[in-house]
CSV table of C-alpha atoms and ligand atoms in Angstrom, one decimal:
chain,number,residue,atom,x,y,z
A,1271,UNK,CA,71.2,150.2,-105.1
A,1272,UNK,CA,74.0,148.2,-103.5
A,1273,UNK,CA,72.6,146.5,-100.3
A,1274,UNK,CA,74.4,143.8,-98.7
A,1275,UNK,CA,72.3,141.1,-96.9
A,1276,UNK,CA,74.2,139.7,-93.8
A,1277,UNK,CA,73.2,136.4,-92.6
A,1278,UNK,CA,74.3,133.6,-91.0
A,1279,UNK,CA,72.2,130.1,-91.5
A,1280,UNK,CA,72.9,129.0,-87.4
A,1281,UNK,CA,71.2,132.5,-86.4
A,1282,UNK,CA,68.4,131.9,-88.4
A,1283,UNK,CA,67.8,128.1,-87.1
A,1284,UNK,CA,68.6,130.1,-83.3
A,1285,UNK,CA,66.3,132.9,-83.6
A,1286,UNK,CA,63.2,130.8,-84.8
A,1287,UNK,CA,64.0,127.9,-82.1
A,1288,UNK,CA,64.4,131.0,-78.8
A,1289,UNK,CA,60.8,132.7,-80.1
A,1290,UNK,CA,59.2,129.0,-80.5
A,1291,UNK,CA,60.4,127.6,-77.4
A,1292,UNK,CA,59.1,131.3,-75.8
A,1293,UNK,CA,55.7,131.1,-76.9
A,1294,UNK,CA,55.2,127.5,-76.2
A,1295,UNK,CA,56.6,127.9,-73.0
A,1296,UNK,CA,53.4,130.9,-72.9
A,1297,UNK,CA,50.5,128.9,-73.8
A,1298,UNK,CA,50.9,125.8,-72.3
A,1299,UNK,CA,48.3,127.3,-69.7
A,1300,UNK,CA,45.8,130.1,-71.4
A,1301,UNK,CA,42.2,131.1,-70.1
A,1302,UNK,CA,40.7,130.1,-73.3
A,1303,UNK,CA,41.3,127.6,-76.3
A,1304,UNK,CA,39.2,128.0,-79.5
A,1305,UNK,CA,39.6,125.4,-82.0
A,1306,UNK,CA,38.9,126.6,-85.8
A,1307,UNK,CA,39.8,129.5,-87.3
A,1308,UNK,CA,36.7,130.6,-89.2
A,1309,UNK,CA,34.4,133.7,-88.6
A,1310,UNK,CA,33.1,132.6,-86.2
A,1311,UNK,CA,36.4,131.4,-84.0
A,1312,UNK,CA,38.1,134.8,-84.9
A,1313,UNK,CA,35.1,136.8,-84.1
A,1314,UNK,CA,35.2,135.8,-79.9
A,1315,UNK,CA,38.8,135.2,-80.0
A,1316,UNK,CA,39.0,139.3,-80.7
A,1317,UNK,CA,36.3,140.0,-78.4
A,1318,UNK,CA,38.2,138.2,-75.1
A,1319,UNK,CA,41.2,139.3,-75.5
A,1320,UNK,CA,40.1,143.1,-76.0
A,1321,UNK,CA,39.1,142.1,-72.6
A,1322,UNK,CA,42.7,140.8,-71.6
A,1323,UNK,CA,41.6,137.3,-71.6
A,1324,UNK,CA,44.4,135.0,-72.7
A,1325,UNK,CA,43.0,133.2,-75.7
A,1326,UNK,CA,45.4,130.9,-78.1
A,1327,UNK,CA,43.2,129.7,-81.3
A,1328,UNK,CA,44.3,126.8,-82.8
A,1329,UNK,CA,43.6,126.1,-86.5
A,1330,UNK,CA,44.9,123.1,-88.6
A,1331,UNK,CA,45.2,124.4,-92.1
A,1332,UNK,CA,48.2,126.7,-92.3
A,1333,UNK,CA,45.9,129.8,-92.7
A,1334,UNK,CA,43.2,131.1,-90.8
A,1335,UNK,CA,39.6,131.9,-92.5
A,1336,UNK,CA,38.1,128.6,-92.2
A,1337,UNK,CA,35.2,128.6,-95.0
A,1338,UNK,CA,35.5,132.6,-96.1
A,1339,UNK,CA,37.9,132.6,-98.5
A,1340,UNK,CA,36.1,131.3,-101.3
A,1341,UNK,CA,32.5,133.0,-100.7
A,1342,UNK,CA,29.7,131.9,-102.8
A,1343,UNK,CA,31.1,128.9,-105.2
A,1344,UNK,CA,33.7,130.3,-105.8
A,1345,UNK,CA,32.6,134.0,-106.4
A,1346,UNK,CA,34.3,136.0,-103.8
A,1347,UNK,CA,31.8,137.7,-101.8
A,1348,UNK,CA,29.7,136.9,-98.7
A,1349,UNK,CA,26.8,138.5,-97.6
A,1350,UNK,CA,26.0,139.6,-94.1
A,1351,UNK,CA,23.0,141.3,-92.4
A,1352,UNK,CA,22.3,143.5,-89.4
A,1353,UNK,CA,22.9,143.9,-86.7
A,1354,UNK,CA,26.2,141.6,-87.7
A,1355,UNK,CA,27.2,144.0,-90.1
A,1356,UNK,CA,28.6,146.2,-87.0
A,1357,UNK,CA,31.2,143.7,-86.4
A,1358,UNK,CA,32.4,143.9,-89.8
A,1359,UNK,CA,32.4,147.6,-89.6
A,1360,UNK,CA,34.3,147.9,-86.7
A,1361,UNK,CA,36.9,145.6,-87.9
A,1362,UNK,CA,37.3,147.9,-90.7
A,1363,UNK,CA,35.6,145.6,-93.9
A,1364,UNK,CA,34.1,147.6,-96.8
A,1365,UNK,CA,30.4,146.7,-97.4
A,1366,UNK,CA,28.1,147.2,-100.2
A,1367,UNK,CA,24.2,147.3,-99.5
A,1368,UNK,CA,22.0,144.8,-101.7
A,1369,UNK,CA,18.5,143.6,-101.7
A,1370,UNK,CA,17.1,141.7,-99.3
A,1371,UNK,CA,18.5,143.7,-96.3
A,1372,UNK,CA,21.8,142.4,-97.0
A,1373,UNK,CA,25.0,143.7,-97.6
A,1374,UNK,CA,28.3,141.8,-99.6
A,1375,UNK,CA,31.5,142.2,-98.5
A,1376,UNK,CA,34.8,140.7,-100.4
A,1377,UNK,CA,35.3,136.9,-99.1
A,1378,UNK,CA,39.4,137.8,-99.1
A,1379,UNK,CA,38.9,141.1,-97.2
A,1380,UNK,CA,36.5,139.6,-94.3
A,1381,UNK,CA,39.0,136.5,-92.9
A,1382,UNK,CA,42.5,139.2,-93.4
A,1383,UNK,CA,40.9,142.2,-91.3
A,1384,UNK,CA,39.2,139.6,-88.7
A,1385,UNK,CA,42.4,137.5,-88.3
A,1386,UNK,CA,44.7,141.0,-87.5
A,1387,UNK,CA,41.7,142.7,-85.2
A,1388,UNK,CA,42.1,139.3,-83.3
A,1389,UNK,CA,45.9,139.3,-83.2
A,1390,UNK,CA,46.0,142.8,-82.6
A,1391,UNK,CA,43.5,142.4,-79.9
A,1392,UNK,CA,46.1,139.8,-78.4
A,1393,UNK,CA,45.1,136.7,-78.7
A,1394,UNK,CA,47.6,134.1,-80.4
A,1395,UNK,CA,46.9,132.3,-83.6
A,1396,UNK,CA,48.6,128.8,-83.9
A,1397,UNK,CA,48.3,127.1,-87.7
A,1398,UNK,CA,49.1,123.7,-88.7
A,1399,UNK,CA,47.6,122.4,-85.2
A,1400,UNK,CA,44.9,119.6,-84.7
A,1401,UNK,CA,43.6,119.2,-81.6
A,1402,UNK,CA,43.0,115.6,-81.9
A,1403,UNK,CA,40.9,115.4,-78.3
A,1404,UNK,CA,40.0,116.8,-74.9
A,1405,UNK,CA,41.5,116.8,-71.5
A,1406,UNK,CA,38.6,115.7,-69.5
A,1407,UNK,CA,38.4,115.4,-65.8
A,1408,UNK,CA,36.2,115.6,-62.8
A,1409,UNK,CA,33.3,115.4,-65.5
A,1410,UNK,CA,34.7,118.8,-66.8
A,1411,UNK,CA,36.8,119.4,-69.9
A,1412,UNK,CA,39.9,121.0,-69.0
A,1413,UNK,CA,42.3,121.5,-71.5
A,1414,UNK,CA,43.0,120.2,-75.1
A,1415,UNK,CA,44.9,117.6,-76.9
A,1416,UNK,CA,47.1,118.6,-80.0
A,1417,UNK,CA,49.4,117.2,-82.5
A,1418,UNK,CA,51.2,119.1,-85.6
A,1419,UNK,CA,48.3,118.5,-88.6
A,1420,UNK,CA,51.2,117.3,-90.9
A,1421,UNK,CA,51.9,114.5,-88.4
A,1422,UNK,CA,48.7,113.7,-88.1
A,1423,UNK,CA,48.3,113.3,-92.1
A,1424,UNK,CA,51.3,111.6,-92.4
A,1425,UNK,CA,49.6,108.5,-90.5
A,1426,UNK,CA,52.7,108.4,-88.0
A,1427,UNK,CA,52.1,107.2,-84.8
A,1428,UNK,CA,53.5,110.1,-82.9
A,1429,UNK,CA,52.1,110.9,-79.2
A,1430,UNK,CA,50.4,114.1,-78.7
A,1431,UNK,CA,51.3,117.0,-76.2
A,1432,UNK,CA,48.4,119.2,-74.2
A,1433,UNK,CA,47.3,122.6,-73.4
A,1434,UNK,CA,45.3,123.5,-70.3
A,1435,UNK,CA,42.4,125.9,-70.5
A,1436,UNK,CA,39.9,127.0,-68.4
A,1437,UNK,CA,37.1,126.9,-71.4
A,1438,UNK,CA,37.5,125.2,-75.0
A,1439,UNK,CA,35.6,126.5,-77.5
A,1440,UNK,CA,34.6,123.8,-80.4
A,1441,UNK,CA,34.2,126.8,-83.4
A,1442,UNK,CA,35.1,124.1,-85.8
A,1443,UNK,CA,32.2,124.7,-88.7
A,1444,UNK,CA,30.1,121.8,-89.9
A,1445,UNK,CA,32.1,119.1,-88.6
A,1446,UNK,CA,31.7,120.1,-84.6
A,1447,UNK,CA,34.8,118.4,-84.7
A,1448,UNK,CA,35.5,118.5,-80.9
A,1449,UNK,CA,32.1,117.9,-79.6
A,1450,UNK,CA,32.2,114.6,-81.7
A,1451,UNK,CA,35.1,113.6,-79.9
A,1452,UNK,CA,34.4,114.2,-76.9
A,1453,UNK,CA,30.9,112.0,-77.8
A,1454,UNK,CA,32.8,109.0,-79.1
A,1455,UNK,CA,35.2,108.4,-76.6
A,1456,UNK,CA,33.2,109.5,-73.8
A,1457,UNK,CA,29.9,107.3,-74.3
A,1458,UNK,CA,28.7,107.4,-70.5
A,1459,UNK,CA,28.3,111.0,-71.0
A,1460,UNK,CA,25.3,110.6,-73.4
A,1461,UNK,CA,26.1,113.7,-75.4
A,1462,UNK,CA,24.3,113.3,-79.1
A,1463,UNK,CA,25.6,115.4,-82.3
A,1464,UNK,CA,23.0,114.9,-84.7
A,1465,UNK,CA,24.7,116.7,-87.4
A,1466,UNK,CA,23.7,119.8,-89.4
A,1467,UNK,CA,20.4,119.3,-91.6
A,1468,UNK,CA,20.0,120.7,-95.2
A,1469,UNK,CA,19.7,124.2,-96.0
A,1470,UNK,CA,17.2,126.5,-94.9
A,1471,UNK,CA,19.0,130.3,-95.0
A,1472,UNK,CA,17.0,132.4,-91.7
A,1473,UNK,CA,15.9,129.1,-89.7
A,1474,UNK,CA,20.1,128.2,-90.1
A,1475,UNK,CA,20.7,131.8,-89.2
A,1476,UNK,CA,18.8,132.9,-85.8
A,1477,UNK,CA,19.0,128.9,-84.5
A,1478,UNK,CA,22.9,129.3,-84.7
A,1479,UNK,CA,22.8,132.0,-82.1
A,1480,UNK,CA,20.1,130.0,-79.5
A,1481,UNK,CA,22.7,126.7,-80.0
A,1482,UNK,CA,25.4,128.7,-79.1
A,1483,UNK,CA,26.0,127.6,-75.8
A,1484,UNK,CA,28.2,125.4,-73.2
A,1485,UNK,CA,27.6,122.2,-74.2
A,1486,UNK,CA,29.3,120.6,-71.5
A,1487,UNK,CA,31.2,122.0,-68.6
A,1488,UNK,CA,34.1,123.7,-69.5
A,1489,UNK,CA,33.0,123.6,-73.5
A,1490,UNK,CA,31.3,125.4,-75.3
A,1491,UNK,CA,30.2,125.8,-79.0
A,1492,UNK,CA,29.7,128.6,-81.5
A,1493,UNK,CA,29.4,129.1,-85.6
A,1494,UNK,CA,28.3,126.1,-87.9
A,1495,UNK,CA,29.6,123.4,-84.8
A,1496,UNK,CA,26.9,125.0,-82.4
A,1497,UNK,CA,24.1,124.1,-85.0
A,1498,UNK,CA,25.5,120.6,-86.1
A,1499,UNK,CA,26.0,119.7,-82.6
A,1500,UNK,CA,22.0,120.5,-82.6
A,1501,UNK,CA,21.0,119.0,-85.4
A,1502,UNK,CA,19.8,122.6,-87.2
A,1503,UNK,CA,19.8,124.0,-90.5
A,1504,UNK,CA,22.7,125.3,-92.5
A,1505,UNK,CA,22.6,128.7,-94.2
A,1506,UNK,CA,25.2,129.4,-97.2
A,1507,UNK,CA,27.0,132.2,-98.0
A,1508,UNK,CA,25.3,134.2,-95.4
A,1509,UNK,CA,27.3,134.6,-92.6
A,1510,UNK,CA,25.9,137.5,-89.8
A,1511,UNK,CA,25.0,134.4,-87.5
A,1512,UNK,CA,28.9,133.3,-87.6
A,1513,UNK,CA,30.1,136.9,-86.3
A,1514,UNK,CA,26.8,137.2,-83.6
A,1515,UNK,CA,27.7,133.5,-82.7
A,1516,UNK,CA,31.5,134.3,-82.0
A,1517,UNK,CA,30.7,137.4,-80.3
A,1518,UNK,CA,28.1,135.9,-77.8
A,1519,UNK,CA,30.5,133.0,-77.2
A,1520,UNK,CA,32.6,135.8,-76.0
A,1521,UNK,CA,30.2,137.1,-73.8
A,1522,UNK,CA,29.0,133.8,-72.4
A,1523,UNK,CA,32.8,133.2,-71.4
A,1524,UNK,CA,33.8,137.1,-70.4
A,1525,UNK,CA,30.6,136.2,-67.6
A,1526,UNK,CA,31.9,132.9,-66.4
A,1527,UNK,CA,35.4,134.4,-66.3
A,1528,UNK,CA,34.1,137.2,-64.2
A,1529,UNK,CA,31.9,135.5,-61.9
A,1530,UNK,CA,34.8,132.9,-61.2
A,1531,UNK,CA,36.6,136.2,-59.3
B,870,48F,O1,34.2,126.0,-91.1
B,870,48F,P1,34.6,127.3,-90.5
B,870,48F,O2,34.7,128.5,-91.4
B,870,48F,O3,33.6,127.5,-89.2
B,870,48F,P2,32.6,128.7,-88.8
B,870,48F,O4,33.3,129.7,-88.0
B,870,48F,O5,32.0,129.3,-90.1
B,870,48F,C1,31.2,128.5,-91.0
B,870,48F,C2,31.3,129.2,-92.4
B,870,48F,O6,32.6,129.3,-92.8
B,870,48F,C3,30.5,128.6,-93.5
B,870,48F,C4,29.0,128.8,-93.3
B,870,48F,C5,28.5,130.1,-93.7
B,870,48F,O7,27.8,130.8,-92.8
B,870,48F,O8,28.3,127.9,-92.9
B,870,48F,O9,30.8,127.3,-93.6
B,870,48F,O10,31.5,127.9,-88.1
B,870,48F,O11,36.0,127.1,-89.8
B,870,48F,C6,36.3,126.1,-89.0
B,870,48F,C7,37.8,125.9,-88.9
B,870,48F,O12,38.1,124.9,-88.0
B,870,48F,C8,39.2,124.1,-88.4
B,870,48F,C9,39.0,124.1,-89.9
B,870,48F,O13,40.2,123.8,-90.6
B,870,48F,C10,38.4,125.5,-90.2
B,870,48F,O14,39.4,126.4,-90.6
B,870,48F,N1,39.2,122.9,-87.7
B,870,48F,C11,38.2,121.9,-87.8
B,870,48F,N2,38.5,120.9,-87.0
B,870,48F,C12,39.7,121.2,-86.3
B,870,48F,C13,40.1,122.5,-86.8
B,870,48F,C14,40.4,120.5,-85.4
B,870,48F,N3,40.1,119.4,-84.8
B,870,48F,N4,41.6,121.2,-84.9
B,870,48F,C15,41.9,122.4,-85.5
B,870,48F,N5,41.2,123.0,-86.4
């Protein structure tokens, strides 16, 4: 096989600059930001956009996943239960039944086939992004604050830039991240996060999908934030309240979106 690889380094350097200065250019203004990654962040961010919705999730690891990868201590399996096994079926993930009314499905399999039936759907994935705070006005969040994560671990003082949004979605797991920052900085605005309590599997579960909600105008949580921001139970390796949670956070938005019209 003779094959001759042309290349020259300034194209490179050109064509990577012209896409990123393109798609910045794109989502400096979008109709929804999710922050996180996870199941539960890729989960809605596939159902708006299959609803033309223009969603950019922003995740600060350099993959997306959040806490899926590794399933149970390592073991690489989670375990789901109806009716959340749909979602899983519809984005094309193998499942195995198993007692209990559960079934298992490979903990590398669930996060690869979310992430591409969310990018397929349309909805842009940015990696290596914090968002580090909230654009708040008018007593409404309005946008978010970001930095590159490496920046941001580096310790350099280096000003952020923003991204307006109609809604924010805090879908960043047991640290309900954003919620917490809008709560420290904003102290008039009395908004507690408790934190998640210890485990208790179904309570965790079917409280998740009552505390996913808009926790303050123009932000809303779902996944693991919605129950630390209430101060409810975490669950394990069971995860069929993550996909519900993403998919009603969806819903709650594709409404709001609609009746704005
Ligand atoms: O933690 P994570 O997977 O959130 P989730 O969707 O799912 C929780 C489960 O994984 C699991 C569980 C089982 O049911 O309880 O823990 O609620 O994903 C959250 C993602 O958000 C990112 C973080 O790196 C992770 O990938 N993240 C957190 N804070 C920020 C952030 C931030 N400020 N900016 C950007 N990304």
């Amino acid at each position: 096989m003779d094959i001759k690889l042309k290349v020259e380094e300034k194209d490179v350097s050109k064509a990577i600059l012209n896409s990123a200065f393109k798609m910045w250019m794109d989502i400096l203004e979008v109709d929804v930001v999710i922050v996180g990654a996870g199941p539960s962040g890729l989960t809605a961010a596939k159902y708006l956009a299959k609803e033309g919705v223009k969603v950019l999730v922003l995740e600060r690891h350099l993959s997306f996943g959040g806490g899926t990868w590794g399933g149970g201590m390592g073991f690489p399996y989670i375990t789901v239960q109806k009716p959340a096994d749909e979602i899983l079926r519809e984005a094309g993930i193998k499942l195995e039944e198993a007692d209990g009314g559960l079934y298992v499905a490979d903990s590398v399999e669930v996060p690869a086939k979310l992430g591409v039936g969310a990018i397929d759907a349309g909805a842009k994935i940015l990696t290596g992004i914090i968002v580090e705070d909230l654009i708040l006005k008018e007593n409404k969040v309005s946008g978010v604050v970001i930095n590159s994560y490496a920046i941001e671990k580096a310790g350099f003082h280096i000003d952020p830039l923003t991204i307006n949004a109609k809604y924010v979605v805090d879908a960043t797991g047991h640290e309900a991240s954003v919620t917490n920052t809008l709560a420290r900085k904003n102290k008039e605005l009395n908004i507690e996060v408790p934190g998640e309590k210890s485990l208790w599997a179904e309570k965790g579960e079917n409280s998740l999908l009552r505390n996913t909600r808009e926790i303050f105008p123009g932000l809303f949580v779902c996944g693991m934030a919605s129950n630390a921001a209430h101060g409810s139970y975490r669950m394990g390796a069971v995860f069929g309240g993550m996909y519900l949670s993403g998919k009603k956070v969806a819903e709650l938005i594709l409404e709001k979106l609609k009746n704005e019209k």
